[in-house]
Amino acid sequence: MAAGRFAQNALSEWMKGEGPDSDIVFSSRVRVARNLKGFPFPILATGQHAAEVKNKLIAVAKEGKLDAVGTFETVDLAELSELERRVLVEKHLISPALAGESRAGAVVVSDNEAISIMINEEDHLRIQCLYPGFQVQEAWRLASRIDDIYEEATEYAFDEKRGFLTSCPTNVGTGIRASVMMHLPALVMTQQINRILSAITQVGLAVRGLYGEGSEALGNLFQISNQITLGQSEDEIIDNLHGVVRQIIEHEKAARQRLLQESRLRLEDRVKRSYGILSHAAIMDSKESAQRLSDVRLGIDLGLIGHVSPQVMNELMVMTQPGFLQQAFEEKMNTEQRDMRRAELIRGQLASRSQDGGAYE
Amino acid sequence: MLCQECGKRPATLHFTKIINGDKNEFHICESCARERGEGLPGSPNGFSIHSLLSGLMDFDPAGKGSLQGQTPAPPPRCEECGLTYPQFKKLGRFGCSSCYKHFGDRLDPLFKRVHGSTAHVGKIPQRSGGRIKTRREIDRLRQEMQSSIQNEEFETAAKLRDEIRLLEKQLQSAEPG
């Protein structure tokens, strides 16, 4: 099936690219919410309305209007198994809401999976662009270009005073949510994180865990995004996020250096211990694996672990999610089996992907 | 009772699932519940942004208690999709784009709280956008004209006035009918 491809590989093509500051910012994302004029929002849409909206929006891709941007494939959510949907959520290709509650939902995905256009999520249209590393501006430019294409082909619900009208009042106006996924282990270890996170919320930004709203910050991964969509221009929103994230990067870098200077041996012990456990453990629950993977990634970034590529770690963060594990081993598992399989998969990946066959420096 | 999944931790979550008449009881611990994927990652656990929002929407001005002997006015209602304002408060979401129009200024305090602002200043659609851009330009010129008048720069003000008139004419001629 068409979607099989998107559910197979843990690492999207776009993730393999190098991005600026990718030792701290794993990815940058911009999401634009739009609705069509004359149709109720998905929450109140009848089956017929929803189907009509879906056809209109899918047609834009089918008629080749997006060809200038890339090659796209349309996936009907109804054709996906529950497990496949879950994997797409774990890869951030679709939102939990689209996977769970949508009617006549669909997603248009670009070849490299950097662009996913969700149809009939909370809003009729949600354009999402992902970039590796710290590239929010680039992500916004691309999303805006796709937005222009859809605007030309359809008619948006727009109001002179309120801007782009969205189902949730928190998105109205520009309809954009820009976010970056940051790996901040040193700020967590040095216990500065809470101070910084609470400062972030004071300047109109929000912090969430790896999988958005309501999810835990596992593996020291934090998603930082704009909260305000009305009364600021898109450029102001992007610049504001950019400026704050730049500062957090500097704080994290400083904290990493301080750790290296003040407690290098303990840090080295910690990251290598985690590497040892990941390479040999027989049972690994998701919480522990996230923490250990974070340790190892930090070790790689600081040159304490020399022979593992940082990419393997990003890949493992996705591959060790429950949905992906079940997909990889093609079986339904209970928690204990899953913890076993998770450990097995990590061991295998680390052994085969270590750059010198796994021997220590 | 121990968790029936892992058999290690005490079961803290007890629930019954009935699917097509098949009844199943579950007793599991929290960490297994999370792992099992009862619900998808990131799905809000009970306290969503929407429930938070509805708390922000109680805006009946304080101390303005209902007048006696008067029947309260019916709640505002969107004529397009039928959503009433109380329903909107409960849902935390609009039903259609016309809700914005029908609930009108009543929404200002909500937007003020969520965004610190009530009006859009960002991107404008190209298609319907021409007129809006012209109107924004007129607003800007009017402000400039006012400050020119205050500074007694009447020549500049006159120039601005002519520019405004020109733009207004453009707007009128573009209007259908």
Coordinates of C-alpha atoms in Angstrom, one line a residue, chain A residues 34 36-41 43-44 86 89-90 96 99-101 122 140 144 147-148 151-155 157-158 160-174 211 213-216 227-234 236 286-287 322 334-336 338-339 342, chain B residues 5-6 8-9 31-45 47-50 53 57 80-83 88 91-100 104-108 110-111 114-128 131-132 135-136:
Chain A
R34 CA -6.4 27.4 7.1
L36 CA -12.2 27.0 3.4
K37 CA -14.9 29.6 3.1
G38 CA -18.5 28.3 3.1
F39 CA -17.9 25.0 4.9
P40 CA -18.4 24.3 8.6
F41 CA -15.2 23.5 10.5
I43 CA -15.8 19.6 14.3
L44 CA -19.4 20.4 13.0
R86 CA 0.4 5.5 15.0
V89 CA 2.3 10.1 14.5
E90 CA 5.6 8.9 16.0
P96 CA -2.5 12.7 17.1
A99 CA -4.9 9.9 13.5
G100 CA -7.5 9.7 16.2
E101 CA -10.7 11.7 15.6
E122 CA -9.1 20.4 13.6
W140 CA 8.1 29.4 7.3
S144 CA 4.0 30.3 3.1
D147 CA -0.1 28.4 1.5
D148 CA -0.1 30.8 -1.5
E151 CA -5.0 30.2 -1.6
E152 CA -5.0 30.6 -5.3
A153 CA -6.8 27.3 -5.9
T154 CA -9.4 27.6 -3.2
E155 CA -11.1 30.3 -1.2
A157 CA -12.1 31.8 5.4
F158 CA -10.6 35.2 6.1
E160 CA -10.3 41.6 7.8
K161 CA -10.2 42.1 11.5
R162 CA -9.5 38.6 12.8
G163 CA -7.3 37.3 10.0
F164 CA -7.4 33.6 9.0
L165 CA -10.3 32.0 10.8
T166 CA -9.6 28.8 12.6
S167 CA -11.7 26.3 14.6
C168 CA -9.7 27.0 17.9
P169 CA -9.5 30.6 19.1
T170 CA -5.8 29.9 19.9
N171 CA -4.9 29.7 16.2
V172 CA -6.8 32.6 14.7
G173 CA -5.0 35.4 12.9
T174 CA -1.9 34.2 11.3
Y211 CA 4.7 14.6 21.1
E213 CA 0.3 18.9 23.9
G214 CA 0.1 16.9 27.1
S215 CA 3.2 14.7 26.4
E216 CA 6.1 14.3 28.7
Q227 CA 1.6 30.8 21.6
I228 CA 0.3 34.0 20.1
T229 CA -1.1 34.0 16.6
L230 CA -3.1 37.2 16.6
G231 CA -1.8 40.8 16.7
Q232 CA 1.7 39.9 15.6
S233 CA 2.9 39.4 12.0
E234 CA 4.3 36.1 10.9
E236 CA 7.5 39.0 14.3
S286 CA 10.7 3.5 26.9
K287 CA 11.4 5.9 29.7
P322 CA 5.7 1.6 20.8
N334 CA 2.5 -6.7 25.6
T335 CA 4.6 -4.3 27.6
E336 CA 7.1 -6.8 28.7
R338 CA 8.0 -4.7 23.9
D339 CA 10.7 -3.9 26.4
R342 CA 13.2 -2.5 22.3
Chain B
E5 CA 0.2 -6.9 31.9
C6 CA 3.6 -6.8 33.7
K8 CA 5.2 -6.5 38.7
R9 CA 3.6 -3.2 39.7
S31 CA 3.2 2.6 33.1
C32 CA 1.7 -0.3 31.2
A33 CA -1.4 1.8 30.4
R34 CA 0.8 4.4 28.8
E35 CA 2.8 1.8 27.0
R36 CA -0.3 -0.1 25.8
G37 CA -1.2 3.0 23.9
E38 CA -4.6 3.4 25.3
G39 CA -4.9 6.5 23.3
L40 CA -2.2 7.9 21.1
P41 CA 0.9 9.7 22.2
G42 CA 0.2 13.2 23.0
S43 CA -3.5 12.8 23.3
P44 CA -4.5 15.1 26.1
N45 CA -5.1 13.3 29.3
F47 CA -6.9 18.4 30.7
S48 CA -6.8 19.8 27.2
I49 CA -6.3 23.2 25.9
H50 CA -9.9 23.4 25.1
L53 CA -9.9 27.8 27.2
M57 CA -14.4 32.5 28.3
E80 CA -24.8 29.7 9.9
C81 CA -24.0 26.6 11.9
G82 CA -26.3 27.0 14.8
L83 CA -23.6 26.9 17.5
F88 CA -18.8 27.5 22.0
L91 CA -16.4 23.1 23.2
G92 CA -13.6 25.7 23.1
R93 CA -13.9 25.7 19.4
F94 CA -15.9 27.5 16.7
G95 CA -18.3 25.6 14.5
C96 CA -17.7 27.6 11.3
S97 CA -16.1 30.8 10.1
S98 CA -19.4 32.7 10.5
C99 CA -19.3 32.2 14.3
Y100 CA -16.6 34.9 14.4
G104 CA -18.7 39.6 17.3
D105 CA -17.2 41.9 19.9
R106 CA -18.1 39.5 22.6
L107 CA -14.9 37.6 21.6
D108 CA -12.6 40.6 22.2
L110 CA -11.1 36.2 25.0
F111 CA -8.6 37.1 22.2
V114 CA -5.1 34.5 24.7
H115 CA -3.2 36.7 22.3
G116 CA -3.0 40.1 24.0
S117 CA -4.6 41.5 20.9
T118 CA -7.9 41.5 19.0
A119 CA -6.9 42.3 15.4
H120 CA -4.8 40.6 12.7
V121 CA -1.8 42.3 11.3
G122 CA -0.2 39.5 9.4
K123 CA -0.5 37.9 6.0
I124 CA -3.4 38.8 3.8
P125 CA -4.8 36.5 1.0
Q126 CA -3.8 37.7 -2.4
R127 CA -7.2 37.3 -4.0
S128 CA -9.5 39.2 -1.6
R131 CA -9.0 45.7 -1.1
I132 CA -7.9 45.0 2.4
R135 CA -7.9 49.9 3.3
R136 CA -4.9 49.4 5.6

